[in-house]
Amino acid sequence: MVFQTGETLRLGIIGLGNRGFGQLRVLTDMPDVAISGVCDSYADRVDKARSLVQEKCGTTPMGTQDYHQLLARDDIDAVVVMTGWTSHIEIAVAALHAGKAVALEVGGAASLDECWQLVRAQQRTGLPCMMLENCCYGKVEMQVLNMVKKGLFGELIHCQGGYHHDLRKEVGNGDIDRHYRQQNFIHRNGELYPTHELGPICKLLNVNRGNRMLRLSAMASKARGMQLWMQKHRAGEAIADTRFNLGDVVTTMIQCAQGETIVLTHDCTLPRPYSRGGLVQGTQGIWMEDNASVFISGLSPENPAHWSPEIWEPFANYDDPYGHPLWKAYQQYGLRGGHDGMDYLVLRAFIESVQQGTPTPIDVYDTAAWMAVTCLSEQSIAAGGMPVEVPDFTDGRWIDRGPALPGVYALDDVYDRLF
Amino acid sequence: MVFQTGETLRLGIIGLGNRGFGQLRVLTDMPDVAISGVCDSYADRVDKARSLVQEKCGTTPMGTQDYHQLLARDDIDAVVVMTGWTSHIEIAVAALHAGKAVALEVGGAASLDECWQLVRAQQRTGLPCMMLENCCYGKVEMQVLNMVKKGLFGELIHCQGGYHHDLRKEVGNGDIDRHYRQQNFIHRNGELYPTHELGPICKLLNVNRGNRMLRLSAMASKARGMQLWMQKHRAGEAIADTRFNLGDVVTTMIQCAQGETIVLTHDCTLPRPYSRGGLVQGTQGIWMEDNASVFISGLSPENPAHWSPEIWEPFANYDDPYGHPLWKAYQQYGLRGGHDGMDYLVLRAFIESVQQGTPTPIDVYDTAAWMAVTCLSEQSIAAGGMPVEVPDFTDGRWIDRGPALPGVYALDDVYDRLF
């Protein structure tokens, strides 16, 4: 059933930087995908992408620096938007209005209004619109999802996640490498990159399907990491004295309608090992990514002789009985693509949903709500940590929306009927 | 120099529950301490304490259920307050006005005004007033302090801590065991127990000595843990249906004047292993308690082949070169007292400071600021996560106050001149 080859989907790729080019390479390996158009604002990137497709697929896609030209083509069914963060929604809205299904790479929104624009464009057109949140398809995240759906953690109470990634070199050389992240870090102060952790958490908490995010407040530390890095590595250049507005560590607290709390951390400009800082806590147990452990009431061992008898148990103990069925099938099939295989899965989730006419497992409401956290956190920080309301992008539909329709890529509690 | 026996200090002990009785036992082993009075609102506890002192020291202290009677004695130099949380400050203020040096057990404040009362009482009397925050003297906390003072983490940016302790049984049986914590968990919703993690963090960040806490905001999850526990373990009793106001997980974000952020978590009513959740992050490195690891730029190994080359290094690698001198001396002397030895150290810090007439390493400004976080977090939660200002209990003195005077129990950067 899974990884089935359907009718060929004709794709346009918009945004061919590091990420876009990498994902294009993954797509060119798929037998049921045709790359019909490629677009980037830099001509050299367009040329490079056309050559890659020619080499890998034997066809030469149309190439353009103007995404409107790509959207005007009628030999393209769907587009994948992998540009800089602040243009994702503008392009996605235009694509929906042009009659294309849309997949957006991850990133945060710059205004609430553009999130609403995306929702209204999807509603008017009825076309699929999905954020490509690859971490929803991470092996660990899916195993935690499976354990939650099987009830091991009881009723969920609190979740945490973070984007803990030392990006000083990437950001510091951003002007050289034409990387949008540098300009965002220079100008903005907020939770700029929430979705890698927030996406999986929202799926655990059934956000937009019986639950929703109500409000958040955010706080930023001072900004020192980039300044010190620039002074050391770009000394003598004009950019060395650039002031970065983004605090080194940005913390965001979110309250959900069903009473759960979420804490997010953005932490990209200090030296430290990579982590997504996952933590899920319920009335029956807890999972912590940073020590790769769980404690599950009644299953995990205890030490009754100690004043605090609960003991961490390796998360790996649960790999075999609770590994996600999709991942088990994927490992049999053979992992491919970047980031330990999850990049491939999230692309397949979009492609197969469009091919089969089923709802995408991450829909426009998820996309809008997750992206909105970025601009809301900026507002909260600008107002000294004031709580700000998270809009209900479903216009009240979250109250009655049940789990997504069954599908192998579903991120709810029905997927495993299929395995 | 350290653990020196000075002139005998005559102590009155107020509060003889679990904690008070345990610490009394530690105090009766000290040759330079006399227990001259004991007090508790329950007569049986007073009797038990008098018997213990008689047995251990050969003297019988005065006993009373009214702390005013104890404070009226002129054969008592100092009192140790170990009652329920909400009476610490009332008793401490009365003790200062009665001319006694005061040590308070840990706990949070119920109002800002009582914090001010404590500060003003200390200022009027000039007597020592110290919170007995034992975790400031924890082995790990002191090693982190030493590493910070030696510059390994660079400039500090962000700290975290939590009181992660499954107390469901203690709280659930609180009415049987006469434990104040139950009534606090039933009635209040906030960061009820911040100081175990906040104390060590404030010492790292030089709070009240060149820095201060500016404002905080807090958020609480729903409360489920106690309800489920009571229904299971106290079924059929009237108390089984008690509604607990305290959210299972309470998160508090604090901004400091020098730009650092602090995140605290109160997490005592869900099943999980104990942790104080320590995390210290600076421009040169990071320490994380939950994986017992650090990453220090230039010292910790890296894996250049990986897309994220930074690798966690065991914290234990730093025990030998960076263990705190006070702890090394203590290990030679021989650990004693509860909680892995730190209970003894914090008592000695108070006793020797009073004996020698030197400032206590935790003073009234620390005590007031740390305790205030509890009532401020309650206010923030009651107001939907609104940021609230942390008062400057030093009346501006924090700007000019340098490190504490040298002393073996000091929690600043001068202690190691003494070893």
Short mmCIF file of C-alpha atoms in Angstrom, two decimals, chain B residues 3-236:
data_model
loop_
_atom_site.label_atom_id
_atom_site.label_comp_id
_atom_site.label_asym_id
_atom_site.label_seq_id
_atom_site.Cartn_x
_atom_site.Cartn_y
_atom_site.Cartn_z
CA PHE B 3 34.05 23.35 59.40
CA GLN B 4 35.86 25.12 62.21
CA THR B 5 34.22 25.02 65.58
CA GLY B 6 33.53 28.55 66.81
CA GLU B 7 31.83 29.90 69.89
CA THR B 8 28.71 27.88 70.61
CA LEU B 9 25.66 29.23 68.84
CA ARG B 10 22.42 28.82 70.80
CA LEU B 11 19.60 27.91 68.46
CA GLY B 12 15.84 27.87 68.63
CA ILE B 13 14.12 25.53 66.20
CA ILE B 14 10.65 26.48 64.99
CA GLY B 15 8.82 23.88 62.93
CA LEU B 16 9.41 20.20 63.67
CA GLY B 17 7.71 18.33 60.88
CA ASN B 18 9.57 15.93 58.63
CA ARG B 19 12.05 18.53 57.47
CA GLY B 20 12.46 20.31 60.80
CA PHE B 21 13.05 17.09 62.71
CA GLY B 22 15.55 15.86 60.14
CA GLN B 23 17.57 19.06 60.24
CA LEU B 24 17.38 19.12 64.06
CA ARG B 25 19.05 15.73 64.03
CA VAL B 26 21.86 17.14 61.87
CA LEU B 27 22.26 20.14 64.19
CA THR B 28 22.50 18.00 67.33
CA ASP B 29 25.64 16.43 65.88
CA MET B 30 27.45 19.79 65.66
CA PRO B 31 29.75 20.46 68.63
CA ASP B 32 29.48 24.25 68.33
CA VAL B 33 25.68 24.38 68.38
CA ALA B 34 23.35 24.22 71.37
CA ILE B 35 19.64 23.58 70.92
CA SER B 36 18.07 25.89 73.46
CA GLY B 37 14.46 25.84 72.35
CA VAL B 38 12.09 23.87 70.13
CA CYS B 39 8.64 24.85 68.89
CA ASP B 40 5.83 23.36 66.84
CA SER B 41 2.09 23.87 66.81
CA TYR B 42 1.69 20.13 67.51
CA ALA B 43 2.60 19.12 71.08
CA ASP B 44 3.71 15.61 70.11
CA ARG B 45 6.34 16.99 67.79
CA VAL B 46 7.69 19.26 70.55
CA ASP B 47 7.96 16.32 72.93
CA LYS B 48 9.71 14.19 70.34
CA ALA B 49 12.22 16.96 69.60
CA ARG B 50 13.00 17.58 73.26
CA SER B 51 13.62 13.86 73.72
CA LEU B 52 15.96 13.79 70.74
CA VAL B 53 18.03 16.70 72.04
CA GLN B 54 18.12 15.16 75.51
CA GLU B 55 19.32 11.89 74.05
CA LYS B 56 21.89 13.36 71.67
CA CYS B 57 23.18 16.37 73.66
CA GLY B 58 22.33 15.61 77.28
CA THR B 59 20.44 18.90 77.65
CA THR B 60 16.72 19.56 77.52
CA PRO B 61 15.65 22.60 75.52
CA MET B 62 12.58 24.66 76.37
CA GLY B 63 9.59 23.50 74.36
CA THR B 64 6.52 25.42 73.29
CA GLN B 65 3.65 25.47 70.83
CA ASP B 66 3.83 29.28 70.64
CA TYR B 67 6.84 30.63 68.81
CA HIS B 68 6.54 34.00 70.57
CA GLN B 69 7.50 32.26 73.80
CA LEU B 70 10.63 30.88 72.16
CA LEU B 71 11.53 34.28 70.70
CA ALA B 72 11.19 35.89 74.14
CA ARG B 73 14.06 33.83 75.57
CA ASP B 74 17.41 35.51 76.01
CA ASP B 75 19.34 32.24 75.90
CA ILE B 76 18.71 31.92 72.15
CA ASP B 77 20.97 33.71 69.61
CA ALA B 78 19.40 32.55 66.38
CA VAL B 79 16.35 30.68 65.12
CA VAL B 80 15.86 28.23 62.29
CA VAL B 81 12.35 28.44 60.80
CA MET B 82 11.16 25.17 59.27
CA THR B 83 7.37 25.52 59.46
CA GLY B 84 4.86 25.37 56.59
CA TRP B 85 5.61 27.69 53.69
CA THR B 86 3.10 30.41 54.46
CA SER B 87 4.37 31.14 57.95
CA HIS B 88 8.11 31.45 57.22
CA ILE B 89 8.14 35.20 56.77
CA GLU B 90 5.76 36.05 59.60
CA ILE B 91 7.96 34.13 62.04
CA ALA B 92 11.22 35.44 60.54
CA VAL B 93 10.07 39.04 60.88
CA ALA B 94 9.04 38.46 64.50
CA ALA B 95 12.39 36.79 65.19
CA LEU B 96 14.39 39.70 63.75
CA HIS B 97 12.39 42.14 65.85
CA ALA B 98 13.10 39.93 68.88
CA GLY B 99 16.82 40.30 68.17
CA LYS B 100 17.50 36.87 66.74
CA ALA B 101 19.49 35.99 63.64
CA VAL B 102 17.20 34.04 61.32
CA ALA B 103 17.54 31.14 58.94
CA LEU B 104 14.42 30.24 56.94
CA GLU B 105 13.79 26.96 55.24
CA VAL B 106 12.92 27.16 51.53
CA GLY B 107 9.47 28.05 50.24
CA GLY B 108 7.72 30.78 48.30
CA ALA B 109 5.99 33.95 49.44
CA ALA B 110 2.24 34.47 49.41
CA SER B 111 2.37 38.25 48.95
CA LEU B 112 4.87 40.87 47.89
CA ASP B 113 4.14 42.84 51.01
CA GLU B 114 5.44 40.13 53.30
CA CYS B 115 8.68 40.06 51.28
CA TRP B 116 9.03 43.81 51.89
CA GLN B 117 8.27 43.28 55.58
CA LEU B 118 11.16 40.84 55.77
CA VAL B 119 13.55 43.22 54.02
CA ARG B 120 12.58 46.15 56.23
CA ALA B 121 12.84 44.08 59.41
CA GLN B 122 16.34 43.01 58.46
CA GLN B 123 17.34 46.57 57.59
CA ARG B 124 15.99 47.93 60.86
CA THR B 125 17.69 45.30 62.99
CA GLY B 126 20.87 44.68 60.99
CA LEU B 127 20.64 40.99 61.94
CA PRO B 128 21.50 38.09 59.61
CA CYS B 129 18.58 36.72 57.60
CA MET B 130 19.30 33.79 55.30
CA MET B 131 17.19 31.37 53.34
CA LEU B 132 18.55 27.84 53.81
CA GLU B 133 18.58 27.07 50.09
CA ASN B 134 20.44 23.78 50.30
CA CYS B 135 20.68 23.34 46.52
CA CYS B 136 23.05 26.30 46.34
CA TYR B 137 25.41 23.88 48.09
CA GLY B 138 24.69 20.84 45.93
CA LYS B 139 27.81 19.18 44.57
CA VAL B 140 26.75 19.54 40.94
CA GLU B 141 25.45 23.09 41.38
CA MET B 142 28.71 24.17 43.03
CA GLN B 143 30.79 22.59 40.29
CA VAL B 144 28.74 24.44 37.67
CA LEU B 145 29.23 27.64 39.68
CA ASN B 146 32.96 27.05 39.71
CA MET B 147 33.03 26.38 35.95
CA VAL B 148 31.01 29.54 35.30
CA LYS B 149 33.28 31.66 37.48
CA LYS B 150 36.31 30.19 35.71
CA GLY B 151 34.81 31.36 32.41
CA LEU B 152 34.15 28.00 30.75
CA PHE B 153 30.66 28.99 29.63
CA GLY B 154 31.65 32.49 28.50
CA GLU B 155 29.01 35.16 29.08
CA LEU B 156 25.84 33.58 30.45
CA ILE B 157 22.73 33.94 28.30
CA HIS B 158 20.04 31.55 29.53
CA CYS B 159 19.41 29.28 32.50
CA GLN B 160 16.73 26.75 33.30
CA GLY B 161 15.75 24.72 36.28
CA GLY B 162 12.79 22.86 37.63
CA TYR B 163 11.42 21.10 40.63
CA HIS B 164 10.54 17.84 38.95
CA HIS B 165 9.48 15.54 41.76
CA ASP B 166 6.54 13.15 41.86
CA LEU B 167 5.00 14.15 45.20
CA ARG B 168 1.57 12.67 44.61
CA LYS B 169 1.80 10.31 47.56
CA GLU B 170 3.05 12.99 49.97
CA VAL B 171 0.44 15.47 48.81
CA GLY B 172 -2.31 12.89 48.57
CA ASN B 173 -1.78 11.84 52.21
CA GLY B 174 -1.04 15.39 53.36
CA ASP B 175 -4.10 15.63 55.62
CA ILE B 176 -3.07 12.42 57.37
CA ASP B 177 0.55 13.48 57.70
CA ARG B 178 -0.24 17.10 58.66
CA HIS B 179 1.71 18.33 55.62
CA TYR B 180 1.10 21.95 54.55
CA ARG B 181 1.93 21.08 50.93
CA GLN B 182 -1.47 19.48 50.40
CA GLN B 183 -3.39 22.62 51.32
CA ASN B 184 -1.12 24.76 49.15
CA PHE B 185 -1.63 22.45 46.15
CA ILE B 186 -5.39 22.48 46.69
CA HIS B 187 -5.71 26.25 46.92
CA ARG B 188 -2.94 27.91 44.90
CA ASN B 189 -1.88 27.90 41.26
CA GLY B 190 1.65 29.10 40.61
CA GLU B 191 5.36 28.35 40.87
CA LEU B 192 5.00 27.24 44.49
CA TYR B 193 8.53 25.99 45.04
CA PRO B 194 11.02 27.93 42.91
CA THR B 195 14.11 28.29 45.04
CA HIS B 196 15.88 24.93 44.62
CA GLU B 197 16.65 25.86 41.04
CA LEU B 198 16.29 29.63 41.16
CA GLY B 199 18.74 30.06 44.05
CA PRO B 200 21.72 28.51 42.28
CA ILE B 201 20.76 30.29 39.03
CA CYS B 202 20.56 33.70 40.73
CA LYS B 203 24.02 33.13 42.17
CA LEU B 204 25.34 32.32 38.68
CA LEU B 205 23.75 35.47 37.25
CA ASN B 206 24.84 37.75 40.13
CA VAL B 207 21.25 38.69 40.92
CA ASN B 208 21.21 41.51 43.51
CA ARG B 209 24.90 42.15 42.83
CA GLY B 210 25.07 43.87 39.46
CA ASN B 211 21.97 42.20 38.06
CA ARG B 212 18.38 41.69 39.04
CA MET B 213 15.18 39.97 37.94
CA LEU B 214 13.05 42.49 36.01
CA ARG B 215 9.81 40.71 35.21
CA LEU B 216 8.25 37.31 34.75
CA SER B 217 5.28 35.63 33.20
CA ALA B 218 3.86 32.23 34.04
CA MET B 219 1.48 29.66 32.62
CA ALA B 220 -0.08 26.58 34.20
CA SER B 221 -1.30 23.38 32.57
CA LYS B 222 -4.52 21.74 33.62
CA ALA B 223 -4.53 19.82 36.92
CA ARG B 224 -5.10 16.07 36.54
CA GLY B 225 -2.38 14.21 38.43
CA MET B 226 -3.67 14.66 41.98
CA GLN B 227 -7.30 14.12 41.04
CA LEU B 228 -6.48 10.74 39.48
CA TRP B 229 -4.24 9.78 42.39
CA MET B 230 -6.91 10.66 44.98
CA GLN B 231 -9.61 8.77 43.13
CA LYS B 232 -7.41 5.70 43.11
CA HIS B 233 -5.75 5.81 46.53
CA ARG B 234 -8.27 7.65 48.70
CA ALA B 235 -11.44 6.23 47.10
CA GLY B 236 -14.48 6.35 49.36
#
